[in-house]
């Protein structure tokens, strides 16, 4: 929401309620309407903790409140389906528009029978309040009836006590379904009804931007910024409408404003860093990473860009990434691969060691370990690992045979173990000759065969080869 808009009583109420949670129950008093407002607002910002606390206090202070009872059903619906079903069964005799909407959630999505049930509800419905409208629009989405919903907007209007609520929910529903054209239609009407709401103009600009309609997006976001020139969400959208991405012109000035106000703007930081790298502005990319690294600690993709651009503070970003809870093994393997592809052996080694130190287990990226050890000239460890790894290790998989065996043979040669290297080279050549359908593309097979034949020929050549500089496959 707009941080510079007029004070939001609902938000202030929720902030006060949250602050009071540490107080004894006897010192906490909120009216029934207050608790309903708190529950509804907490739902808007996805704060289940606050919703649960509001319901528990409501059950103590107002055990007979019908509206709070309905809110408990809403909470259970998103919490657990079986609990929700049991709660509905315990209130089977209660018939209000909200209870009917909640029961409709149990229908089978997308069927003609389900569509007919919603038709019947609308035929019999009277005026619907804001929360009932919100739940009905969400119901249509849950039941995969968005198209039906859009076709029946006029019918919904006749039951709606406050039209902006309906239009807003329809727009959000359409956006969640990636139907930005439909969302823009609802938002256009909404901005006509409430033209001084910068949120609505910003939402409309965002949808236009996603539709590739930059001129319309620029016009909409200009309205938002005319209402509030410092609205960060609108400034972020404005960034996407600028054609000239000169980091030292209007684009760069806007980036400075956004990151100064919101250094946690991950999507903006990533977009700017990526664009900077692509146009060769590496120093600018590093300046942005330096500004946000201490604030955005859980972004894999920003760390990938730091690795790609060889940002000096990448190690600190890697530590923050793991410590922030981002410890998915596959993602860390991808990071190690990214460092490897940049030719940054120290970074790849650091990633693997950091993961092992923090998690207590190896990243298990044996093939990359081979590369790193070889590049660091630890040839004895390469040969040791080759023999020590389990037969199910990626080192011994057919698709990796070419590179791991080449690394092993070259390590043996550089260690002076010529006989061992020749024996393995002959064994692999025999394998290829006896198994023409061996996995792997023909180019790799041809390159490997050429390499092996050359090694054997050089071993028997009267003119000695300097194995420390010999590198026909570019392994160094």
Tab-separated table of C-alpha atoms in Angstrom:
chain	number	residue	atom	x	y	z
A	1	UNK	CA	0.000	0.000	0.000
A	2	UNK	CA	0.975	3.648	-0.438
A	3	UNK	CA	3.246	4.556	2.513
A	4	UNK	CA	2.495	8.269	2.150
A	5	UNK	CA	-1.262	7.977	1.898
A	6	UNK	CA	-3.623	9.111	4.641
A	7	UNK	CA	-3.375	7.053	7.867
A	8	UNK	CA	-5.087	3.667	7.559
A	9	UNK	CA	-7.295	3.107	10.635
A	10	UNK	CA	-7.423	-0.659	9.990
A	11	UNK	CA	-3.660	-0.946	9.894
A	12	UNK	CA	-3.282	1.188	13.017
A	13	UNK	CA	-5.872	-1.004	14.764
A	14	UNK	CA	-3.932	-4.143	13.807
A	15	UNK	CA	-0.649	-2.627	14.962
A	16	UNK	CA	-2.189	-1.806	18.330
A	17	UNK	CA	-3.690	-5.290	18.598
A	18	UNK	CA	-0.314	-6.889	17.823
A	19	UNK	CA	1.394	-4.743	20.462
A	20	UNK	CA	-1.234	-5.806	23.024
A	21	UNK	CA	-0.718	-9.535	22.463
A	22	UNK	CA	1.984	-9.595	25.135
A	23	UNK	CA	-0.449	-8.216	27.727
A	24	UNK	CA	-2.666	-10.370	29.995
A	25	UNK	CA	-6.089	-11.191	28.573
A	26	UNK	CA	-7.749	-9.080	31.245
A	27	UNK	CA	-6.009	-5.989	29.838
A	28	UNK	CA	-7.024	-6.632	26.251
A	29	UNK	CA	-10.387	-5.262	25.205
A	30	UNK	CA	-11.576	-4.885	21.639
A	31	UNK	CA	-15.097	-4.521	20.348
A	32	UNK	CA	-16.654	-7.162	18.139
A	33	UNK	CA	-16.344	-4.849	15.135
A	34	UNK	CA	-12.674	-4.249	15.973
A	35	UNK	CA	-11.898	-7.966	15.936
A	36	UNK	CA	-13.741	-8.424	12.649
A	37	UNK	CA	-11.707	-5.565	11.125
A	38	UNK	CA	-8.479	-7.071	12.475
A	39	UNK	CA	-9.311	-10.498	11.047
A	40	UNK	CA	-10.234	-9.098	7.630
A	41	UNK	CA	-7.178	-6.852	7.401
A	42	UNK	CA	-4.854	-9.673	8.530
A	43	UNK	CA	-6.331	-11.780	5.735
A	44	UNK	CA	-5.508	-9.041	3.212
A	45	UNK	CA	-1.830	-9.109	4.280
A	46	UNK	CA	-1.669	-12.919	4.728
A	47	UNK	CA	-1.012	-12.764	8.465
A	48	UNK	CA	-2.480	-16.043	9.776
A	49	UNK	CA	-1.026	-15.478	13.235
A	50	UNK	CA	-2.953	-12.251	13.684
A	51	UNK	CA	-6.124	-13.836	12.304
A	52	UNK	CA	-5.880	-16.718	14.761
A	53	UNK	CA	-5.272	-14.373	17.721
A	54	UNK	CA	-8.273	-12.230	16.746
A	55	UNK	CA	-10.483	-15.318	16.580
A	56	UNK	CA	-9.277	-16.639	19.946
A	57	UNK	CA	-9.931	-13.337	21.678
A	58	UNK	CA	-13.277	-13.083	19.899
A	59	UNK	CA	-14.286	-16.546	21.115
A	60	UNK	CA	-13.577	-15.404	24.681
A	61	UNK	CA	-15.229	-11.989	24.547
A	62	UNK	CA	-18.064	-12.631	22.067
A	63	UNK	CA	-18.835	-16.375	21.992
A	64	UNK	CA	-22.229	-15.768	20.349
A	65	UNK	CA	-20.994	-13.489	17.545
A	66	UNK	CA	-22.363	-14.768	14.239
A	67	UNK	CA	-19.857	-12.765	12.192
A	68	UNK	CA	-16.861	-14.050	14.130
A	69	UNK	CA	-18.233	-17.567	13.779
A	70	UNK	CA	-18.267	-17.024	10.012
A	71	UNK	CA	-14.672	-15.791	10.161
A	72	UNK	CA	-13.672	-18.984	11.946
A	73	UNK	CA	-15.123	-20.947	9.051
A	74	UNK	CA	-13.103	-18.828	6.604
A	75	UNK	CA	-9.957	-19.485	8.637
A	76	UNK	CA	-10.576	-23.246	8.738
A	77	UNK	CA	-11.250	-23.292	4.990
A	78	UNK	CA	-7.686	-22.179	4.282
A	79	UNK	CA	-6.218	-24.076	7.233
A	80	UNK	CA	-7.401	-27.661	6.684
A	81	UNK	CA	-10.159	-29.093	4.493
A	82	UNK	CA	-11.192	-31.816	6.946
A	83	UNK	CA	-11.433	-29.335	9.819
A	84	UNK	CA	-13.431	-27.024	7.543
A	85	UNK	CA	-15.871	-29.807	6.635
A	86	UNK	CA	-16.392	-30.713	10.289
A	87	UNK	CA	-16.962	-27.077	11.222
A	88	UNK	CA	-19.552	-26.686	8.455
A	89	UNK	CA	-21.300	-29.846	9.641
A	90	UNK	CA	-21.527	-28.410	13.164
A	91	UNK	CA	-23.293	-25.352	11.722
A	92	UNK	CA	-25.519	-27.091	9.218
A	93	UNK	CA	-28.620	-25.267	10.478
A	94	UNK	CA	-27.136	-21.795	9.937
A	95	UNK	CA	-28.283	-20.167	6.687
A	96	UNK	CA	-26.863	-16.778	5.833
A	97	UNK	CA	-25.319	-15.631	2.524
A	98	UNK	CA	-21.818	-16.114	3.955
A	99	UNK	CA	-22.500	-19.655	5.151
A	100	UNK	CA	-24.016	-20.556	1.783
A	101	UNK	CA	-20.934	-19.196	-0.015
A	102	UNK	CA	-18.659	-21.175	2.289
A	103	UNK	CA	-20.597	-24.393	1.675
A	104	UNK	CA	-20.322	-23.884	-2.081
A	105	UNK	CA	-16.534	-24.244	-1.697
A	106	UNK	CA	-17.080	-27.990	-1.284
A	107	UNK	CA	-18.464	-28.381	-4.820
A	108	UNK	CA	-16.494	-30.080	-7.587
A	109	UNK	CA	-14.588	-27.451	-9.605
A	110	UNK	CA	-15.552	-26.679	-13.185
A	111	UNK	CA	-18.689	-28.799	-13.608
A	112	UNK	CA	-22.081	-27.802	-15.034
A	113	UNK	CA	-23.692	-28.790	-11.741
A	114	UNK	CA	-21.363	-26.472	-9.828
A	115	UNK	CA	-22.091	-23.630	-12.247
A	116	UNK	CA	-25.812	-24.232	-11.728
A	117	UNK	CA	-25.399	-24.046	-7.940
A	118	UNK	CA	-23.721	-20.644	-8.243
A	119	UNK	CA	-26.511	-19.478	-10.572
A	120	UNK	CA	-29.087	-20.516	-7.976
A	121	UNK	CA	-27.213	-18.668	-5.242
A	122	UNK	CA	-27.205	-15.440	-7.246
A	123	UNK	CA	-30.889	-15.829	-8.105
A	124	UNK	CA	-31.776	-15.990	-4.418
A	125	UNK	CA	-29.181	-13.603	-2.984
A	126	UNK	CA	-30.062	-10.206	-1.598
A	127	UNK	CA	-27.548	-7.465	-0.852
A	128	UNK	CA	-24.047	-8.798	-0.242
A	129	UNK	CA	-21.580	-7.053	2.056
A	130	UNK	CA	-17.896	-6.516	1.283
A	131	UNK	CA	-16.662	-9.761	2.867
A	132	UNK	CA	-19.392	-11.765	1.147
A	133	UNK	CA	-18.409	-10.257	-2.218
A	134	UNK	CA	-14.760	-11.036	-1.522
A	135	UNK	CA	-15.546	-14.643	-0.625
A	136	UNK	CA	-17.831	-15.112	-3.626
A	137	UNK	CA	-15.206	-13.888	-6.102
A	138	UNK	CA	-12.602	-16.147	-4.472
A	139	UNK	CA	-15.127	-18.991	-4.599
A	140	UNK	CA	-15.476	-18.650	-8.378
A	141	UNK	CA	-11.699	-18.814	-8.724
A	142	UNK	CA	-11.479	-21.879	-6.459
A	143	UNK	CA	-14.167	-23.615	-8.523
A	144	UNK	CA	-12.411	-22.710	-11.809
A	145	UNK	CA	-15.330	-20.585	-12.992
A	146	UNK	CA	-13.583	-17.309	-13.776
A	147	UNK	CA	-15.127	-17.002	-17.216
A	148	UNK	CA	-18.578	-17.556	-15.748
A	149	UNK	CA	-17.757	-14.922	-13.143
A	150	UNK	CA	-16.785	-12.316	-15.750
A	151	UNK	CA	-19.920	-13.069	-17.767
A	152	UNK	CA	-22.066	-12.461	-14.688
A	153	UNK	CA	-20.496	-9.223	-13.487
A	154	UNK	CA	-23.666	-7.231	-14.115
A	155	UNK	CA	-25.672	-9.676	-12.001
A	156	UNK	CA	-23.103	-9.337	-9.235
A	157	UNK	CA	-23.360	-5.547	-9.389
A	158	UNK	CA	-27.038	-5.739	-8.504
A	159	UNK	CA	-26.172	-7.544	-5.258
A	160	UNK	CA	-23.150	-5.415	-4.372
A	161	UNK	CA	-23.458	-2.778	-1.640
A	162	UNK	CA	-20.115	-1.125	-2.544
A	163	UNK	CA	-19.017	-1.433	-6.186
A	164	UNK	CA	-15.285	-0.621	-5.735
A	165	UNK	CA	-14.894	-3.738	-3.579
A	166	UNK	CA	-16.296	-5.918	-6.346
A	167	UNK	CA	-14.173	-4.315	-9.083
A	168	UNK	CA	-11.012	-4.561	-7.005
A	169	UNK	CA	-11.574	-8.247	-6.183
A	170	UNK	CA	-12.370	-9.014	-9.817
A	171	UNK	CA	-9.162	-7.282	-10.910
A	172	UNK	CA	-7.049	-9.187	-8.381
A	173	UNK	CA	-8.762	-12.431	-9.398
A	174	UNK	CA	-7.977	-11.779	-13.066
A	175	UNK	CA	-4.355	-10.900	-12.273
A	176	UNK	CA	-3.907	-14.138	-10.348
A	177	UNK	CA	-5.155	-15.971	-13.441
A	178	UNK	CA	-2.663	-13.992	-15.606
A	179	UNK	CA	-5.595	-12.421	-17.457
A	180	UNK	CA	-4.163	-8.909	-17.457
A	181	UNK	CA	-6.458	-7.653	-20.227
A	182	UNK	CA	-9.511	-8.485	-18.150
A	183	UNK	CA	-7.895	-7.044	-15.023
A	184	UNK	CA	-7.171	-3.778	-16.841
A	185	UNK	CA	-10.842	-3.470	-17.818
A	186	UNK	CA	-11.959	-3.732	-14.194
A	187	UNK	CA	-9.255	-1.328	-13.030
A	188	UNK	CA	-10.162	1.215	-15.691
A	189	UNK	CA	-13.672	1.355	-14.298
A	190	UNK	CA	-12.338	1.421	-10.743
A	191	UNK	CA	-10.109	4.432	-11.457
A	192	UNK	CA	-13.111	6.254	-12.913
A	193	UNK	CA	-15.025	5.732	-9.672
A	194	UNK	CA	-12.052	6.485	-7.378
A	195	UNK	CA	-9.634	8.582	-9.467
A	196	UNK	CA	-7.528	9.731	-6.503
A	197	UNK	CA	-6.352	6.303	-5.376
A	198	UNK	CA	-2.715	5.826	-6.387
A	199	UNK	CA	-2.877	2.068	-5.679
A	200	UNK	CA	-5.484	1.503	-8.380
A	201	UNK	CA	-3.565	3.539	-10.958
A	202	UNK	CA	-0.391	1.614	-10.106
A	203	UNK	CA	-2.150	-1.732	-10.478
A	204	UNK	CA	-3.511	-0.604	-13.845
A	205	UNK	CA	-0.045	0.528	-14.975
A	206	UNK	CA	1.425	-2.828	-13.926
A	207	UNK	CA	-1.150	-4.732	-15.977
A	208	UNK	CA	-0.492	-2.544	-19.015
A	209	UNK	CA	3.223	-3.149	-18.629
A	210	UNK	CA	2.666	-6.912	-18.498
A	211	UNK	CA	0.584	-6.591	-21.670
A	212	UNK	CA	3.439	-4.763	-23.400
A	213	UNK	CA	1.446	-1.528	-23.598
A	214	UNK	CA	4.196	0.782	-22.358
A	215	UNK	CA	2.540	4.022	-23.441
A	216	UNK	CA	-0.664	3.185	-21.547
A	217	UNK	CA	1.405	2.050	-18.567
A	218	UNK	CA	3.314	5.348	-18.572
A	219	UNK	CA	0.066	7.340	-18.617
A	220	UNK	CA	-1.446	5.328	-15.757
A	221	UNK	CA	1.654	5.523	-13.583
A	222	UNK	CA	1.896	9.274	-14.226
A	223	UNK	CA	-1.564	9.614	-12.659
A	224	UNK	CA	-0.399	7.577	-9.656
A	225	UNK	CA	2.674	9.763	-9.218
A	226	UNK	CA	0.639	12.940	-9.671
A	227	UNK	CA	-1.391	11.832	-6.632
A	228	UNK	CA	1.738	10.884	-4.681
A	229	UNK	CA	5.144	11.632	-6.251
A	230	UNK	CA	6.970	9.469	-3.689
A	231	UNK	CA	4.887	6.309	-3.992
A	232	UNK	CA	7.530	3.575	-4.230
A	233	UNK	CA	5.335	0.964	-5.939
A	234	UNK	CA	4.482	3.491	-8.649
A	235	UNK	CA	8.144	4.458	-9.054
A	236	UNK	CA	8.992	0.777	-9.584
A	237	UNK	CA	6.428	0.554	-12.369
A	238	UNK	CA	7.704	3.829	-13.839
A	239	UNK	CA	11.120	2.193	-14.110
A	240	UNK	CA	9.676	-0.390	-16.472
A	241	UNK	CA	8.257	2.273	-18.785
A	242	UNK	CA	11.559	4.050	-19.454
A	243	UNK	CA	12.880	3.188	-22.895
A	244	UNK	CA	16.390	4.574	-22.374
A	245	UNK	CA	18.127	2.421	-19.759
A	246	UNK	CA	21.203	4.652	-19.410
A	247	UNK	CA	22.391	3.908	-15.889
A	248	UNK	CA	23.584	7.490	-15.498
A	249	UNK	CA	20.454	9.190	-16.839
A	250	UNK	CA	16.774	9.162	-15.851
A	251	UNK	CA	16.803	5.393	-15.383
A	252	UNK	CA	19.723	5.529	-12.955
A	253	UNK	CA	18.242	8.445	-11.034
A	254	UNK	CA	15.011	6.531	-10.584
A	255	UNK	CA	16.919	3.435	-9.416
A	256	UNK	CA	18.672	5.590	-6.814
A	257	UNK	CA	15.346	6.930	-5.531
A	258	UNK	CA	13.791	3.481	-5.277
A	259	UNK	CA	16.702	1.754	-3.569
A	260	UNK	CA	17.215	4.660	-1.176
A	261	UNK	CA	13.588	4.324	-0.067
A	262	UNK	CA	13.375	0.534	-0.298
A	263	UNK	CA	16.709	-1.340	-0.323
A	264	UNK	CA	14.772	-4.624	-0.089
A	265	UNK	CA	13.317	-4.168	-3.603
A	266	UNK	CA	14.676	-7.478	-4.912
A	267	UNK	CA	12.925	-7.449	-8.277
A	268	UNK	CA	14.232	-3.952	-9.036
A	269	UNK	CA	17.767	-4.780	-7.899
A	270	UNK	CA	17.839	-7.958	-9.982
A	271	UNK	CA	16.505	-6.236	-13.108
A	272	UNK	CA	19.027	-3.414	-12.818
A	273	UNK	CA	21.975	-5.717	-12.098
A	274	UNK	CA	21.069	-8.004	-15.001
A	275	UNK	CA	20.647	-5.079	-17.385
A	276	UNK	CA	23.907	-3.503	-16.215
A	277	UNK	CA	25.852	-6.707	-16.829
A	278	UNK	CA	24.306	-7.142	-20.267
A	279	UNK	CA	25.419	-3.685	-21.413
A	280	UNK	CA	28.869	-3.950	-19.866
A	281	UNK	CA	28.219	-1.657	-16.880
A	282	UNK	CA	29.767	-4.098	-14.401
A	283	UNK	CA	30.812	-1.378	-11.957
A	284	UNK	CA	27.250	-0.096	-11.779
A	285	UNK	CA	25.997	-3.653	-11.184
A	286	UNK	CA	28.474	-3.960	-8.303
A	287	UNK	CA	27.342	-0.649	-6.829
A	288	UNK	CA	23.748	-1.884	-6.782
A	289	UNK	CA	24.746	-5.224	-5.244
A	290	UNK	CA	26.692	-3.372	-2.550
A	291	UNK	CA	23.626	-1.262	-1.707
A	292	UNK	CA	21.200	-4.149	-1.360
A	293	UNK	CA	23.344	-7.106	-0.244
A	294	UNK	CA	22.870	-6.401	3.466
A	295	UNK	CA	19.106	-6.001	3.019
A	296	UNK	CA	18.307	-8.797	0.570
A	297	UNK	CA	19.847	-11.961	1.963
A	298	UNK	CA	17.676	-14.715	0.516
A	299	UNK	CA	17.863	-14.226	-3.247
A	300	UNK	CA	19.525	-17.038	-5.201
A	301	UNK	CA	19.254	-15.122	-8.443
A	302	UNK	CA	21.025	-12.042	-7.084
A	303	UNK	CA	23.846	-14.271	-5.842
A	304	UNK	CA	24.038	-15.839	-9.302
A	305	UNK	CA	24.456	-12.363	-10.800
A	306	UNK	CA	27.112	-11.582	-8.202
A	307	UNK	CA	28.990	-14.717	-9.284
A	308	UNK	CA	28.522	-13.887	-12.960
A	309	UNK	CA	29.920	-10.369	-12.539
A	310	UNK	CA	32.629	-11.423	-10.048
A	311	UNK	CA	31.329	-9.040	-7.391
A	312	UNK	CA	34.001	-8.719	-4.646
A	313	UNK	CA	31.454	-9.215	-1.859
A	314	UNK	CA	30.016	-12.448	-3.237
A	315	UNK	CA	31.348	-14.567	-0.369
A	316	UNK	CA	29.440	-12.501	2.179
A	317	UNK	CA	26.294	-12.806	0.048
A	318	UNK	CA	26.733	-16.594	-0.077
A	319	UNK	CA	27.040	-16.780	3.719
A	320	UNK	CA	23.957	-14.584	4.180
A	321	UNK	CA	22.059	-16.693	1.659
A	322	UNK	CA	22.605	-19.921	3.569
A	323	UNK	CA	22.087	-18.315	6.983
A	324	UNK	CA	18.762	-16.829	5.825
A	325	UNK	CA	17.408	-20.357	5.376
A	326	UNK	CA	18.066	-20.785	1.666
A	327	UNK	CA	19.786	-24.162	1.867
A	328	UNK	CA	18.220	-26.232	-0.901
A	329	UNK	CA	20.945	-28.618	-2.050
A	330	UNK	CA	20.050	-28.462	-5.744
A	331	UNK	CA	20.171	-24.674	-5.685
A	332	UNK	CA	23.635	-24.752	-4.137
A	333	UNK	CA	24.798	-27.205	-6.777
A	334	UNK	CA	23.530	-24.720	-9.376
A	335	UNK	CA	25.513	-21.946	-7.673
A	336	UNK	CA	28.654	-24.060	-7.734
A	337	UNK	CA	28.053	-24.742	-11.426
A	338	UNK	CA	27.560	-21.012	-12.060
A	339	UNK	CA	30.912	-20.250	-10.438
A	340	UNK	CA	32.545	-23.020	-12.439
A	341	UNK	CA	31.177	-21.707	-15.726
A	342	UNK	CA	32.670	-18.306	-14.903
A	343	UNK	CA	36.028	-20.005	-14.433
A	344	UNK	CA	36.048	-18.885	-10.798
A	345	UNK	CA	37.573	-21.917	-9.090
A	346	UNK	CA	38.005	-20.262	-5.664
A	347	UNK	CA	34.318	-19.281	-5.639
A	348	UNK	CA	33.180	-22.772	-6.675
A	349	UNK	CA	35.380	-24.303	-3.985
A	350	UNK	CA	34.096	-21.802	-1.401
A	351	UNK	CA	30.468	-22.641	-2.241
A	352	UNK	CA	31.058	-26.354	-1.750
A	353	UNK	CA	32.997	-25.833	1.476
A	354	UNK	CA	30.429	-23.366	2.857
A	355	UNK	CA	27.583	-25.783	2.194
A	356	UNK	CA	29.487	-28.595	3.897
A	357	UNK	CA	30.419	-26.440	6.907
A	358	UNK	CA	26.863	-25.143	7.406
A	359	UNK	CA	24.900	-28.323	6.624
A	360	UNK	CA	27.319	-30.915	7.966
A	361	UNK	CA	27.223	-32.886	4.734
A	362	UNK	CA	28.998	-32.761	1.416
A	363	UNK	CA	27.360	-31.059	-1.500
A	364	UNK	CA	28.190	-34.287	-3.309
A	365	UNK	CA	29.045	-32.558	-6.542
A	366	UNK	CA	31.826	-35.009	-7.401
A	367	UNK	CA	32.306	-34.036	-11.049
A	368	UNK	CA	32.713	-30.371	-10.161
A	369	UNK	CA	35.064	-31.383	-7.345
A	370	UNK	CA	37.212	-33.136	-9.951
A	371	UNK	CA	37.365	-29.954	-12.005
A	372	UNK	CA	38.271	-27.796	-9.030
A	373	UNK	CA	40.957	-30.116	-7.686
A	374	UNK	CA	42.493	-30.471	-11.139
A	375	UNK	CA	42.535	-26.713	-11.718
A	376	UNK	CA	44.194	-26.266	-8.320
A	377	UNK	CA	46.824	-28.856	-9.336
A	378	UNK	CA	45.822	-31.353	-6.657
A	379	UNK	CA	46.386	-34.258	-9.036
A	380	UNK	CA	46.955	-36.760	-6.234
A	381	UNK	CA	43.489	-35.981	-4.829
A	382	UNK	CA	41.929	-36.374	-8.278
A	383	UNK	CA	43.355	-39.876	-8.644
A	384	UNK	CA	42.439	-40.734	-5.055
A	385	UNK	CA	38.830	-39.558	-5.498
A	386	UNK	CA	38.496	-41.450	-8.754
A	387	UNK	CA	39.237	-44.707	-6.991
A	388	UNK	CA	37.488	-43.869	-3.721
A	389	UNK	CA	34.109	-42.713	-5.044
A	390	UNK	CA	31.210	-45.134	-5.022
A	391	UNK	CA	30.314	-46.790	-8.315
A	392	UNK	CA	26.984	-44.934	-8.206
A	393	UNK	CA	28.745	-41.583	-7.980
A	394	UNK	CA	28.219	-39.159	-10.888
A	395	UNK	CA	31.941	-39.595	-11.515
A	396	UNK	CA	31.265	-43.045	-12.954
A	397	UNK	CA	28.065	-42.332	-14.856
A	398	UNK	CA	28.379	-42.913	-18.614
A	399	UNK	CA	27.517	-39.312	-19.494
A	400	UNK	CA	30.436	-38.097	-17.344
A	401	UNK	CA	32.935	-40.735	-18.419
A	402	UNK	CA	34.624	-38.522	-20.977
A	403	UNK	CA	35.510	-35.624	-18.693
A	404	UNK	CA	36.258	-37.566	-15.489
A	405	UNK	CA	38.486	-40.105	-17.253
A	406	UNK	CA	40.285	-37.329	-19.111
A	407	UNK	CA	40.937	-35.550	-15.805
A	408	UNK	CA	42.122	-38.785	-14.223
A	409	UNK	CA	44.470	-39.660	-17.101
A	410	UNK	CA	45.926	-36.152	-17.191
A	411	UNK	CA	46.446	-36.251	-13.410
A	412	UNK	CA	48.283	-39.551	-13.677
A	413	UNK	CA	50.469	-38.170	-16.450
A	414	UNK	CA	51.317	-35.042	-14.447
A	415	UNK	CA	52.110	-37.174	-11.404
A	416	UNK	CA	54.491	-39.235	-13.550
A	417	UNK	CA	52.383	-42.399	-13.416
A	418	UNK	CA	52.764	-43.029	-17.136
A	419	UNK	CA	52.033	-46.772	-17.094
A	420	UNK	CA	48.768	-46.296	-15.205
A	421	UNK	CA	47.668	-43.532	-17.590
A	422	UNK	CA	48.450	-45.674	-20.652
A	423	UNK	CA	46.609	-48.683	-19.237
A	424	UNK	CA	43.420	-46.702	-18.648
A	425	UNK	CA	43.670	-45.002	-22.060
A	426	UNK	CA	43.854	-48.396	-23.761
A	427	UNK	CA	40.947	-49.741	-21.684
A	428	UNK	CA	38.675	-46.844	-22.685
A	429	UNK	CA	39.577	-47.150	-26.362
A	430	UNK	CA	38.716	-50.859	-26.221
A	431	UNK	CA	35.409	-49.967	-24.524
A	432	UNK	CA	34.493	-47.572	-27.324
A	433	UNK	CA	35.433	-50.140	-30.003
A	434	UNK	CA	33.409	-52.907	-28.351
A	435	UNK	CA	30.387	-50.725	-27.568
A	436	UNK	CA	29.693	-48.381	-30.505
A	437	UNK	CA	26.359	-47.324	-28.904
A	438	UNK	CA	28.012	-46.145	-25.692
A	439	UNK	CA	26.088	-43.118	-24.240
A	440	UNK	CA	27.233	-39.666	-25.294
A	441	UNK	CA	27.224	-37.596	-28.434
A	442	UNK	CA	29.554	-38.417	-31.308
A	443	UNK	CA	31.567	-35.197	-30.942
A	444	UNK	CA	32.603	-36.010	-27.366
A	445	UNK	CA	33.395	-39.584	-28.337
A	446	UNK	CA	35.512	-38.453	-31.287
A	447	UNK	CA	37.353	-35.893	-29.128
A	448	UNK	CA	38.002	-38.484	-26.431
A	449	UNK	CA	39.263	-41.071	-28.905
A	450	UNK	CA	41.560	-38.503	-30.506
A	451	UNK	CA	42.844	-37.476	-27.080
A	452	UNK	CA	43.467	-41.081	-25.958
A	453	UNK	CA	45.205	-42.035	-29.192
A	454	UNK	CA	47.411	-38.951	-28.969
A	455	UNK	CA	48.351	-39.712	-25.340
A	456	UNK	CA	49.340	-43.306	-26.221
A	457	UNK	CA	51.328	-42.148	-29.248
A	458	UNK	CA	53.172	-39.516	-27.213
A	459	UNK	CA	54.019	-42.023	-24.485
A	460	UNK	CA	55.842	-44.146	-27.075
A	461	UNK	CA	57.318	-41.233	-29.002
A	462	UNK	CA	61.055	-40.810	-28.756
A	463	UNK	CA	60.512	-37.086	-28.284
A	464	UNK	CA	59.288	-36.577	-24.684
A	465	UNK	CA	56.089	-34.599	-23.985
A	466	UNK	CA	55.882	-31.972	-21.264
A	467	UNK	CA	52.750	-33.291	-19.554
A	468	UNK	CA	52.557	-30.199	-17.310
A	469	UNK	CA	51.742	-27.990	-20.299
A	470	UNK	CA	50.018	-30.593	-22.501
A	471	UNK	CA	46.326	-29.610	-22.585
A	472	UNK	CA	44.554	-30.676	-25.805
A	473	UNK	CA	41.077	-30.668	-24.187
A	474	UNK	CA	41.400	-27.273	-22.475
A	475	UNK	CA	41.141	-28.775	-18.992
A	476	UNK	CA	43.465	-26.137	-17.538
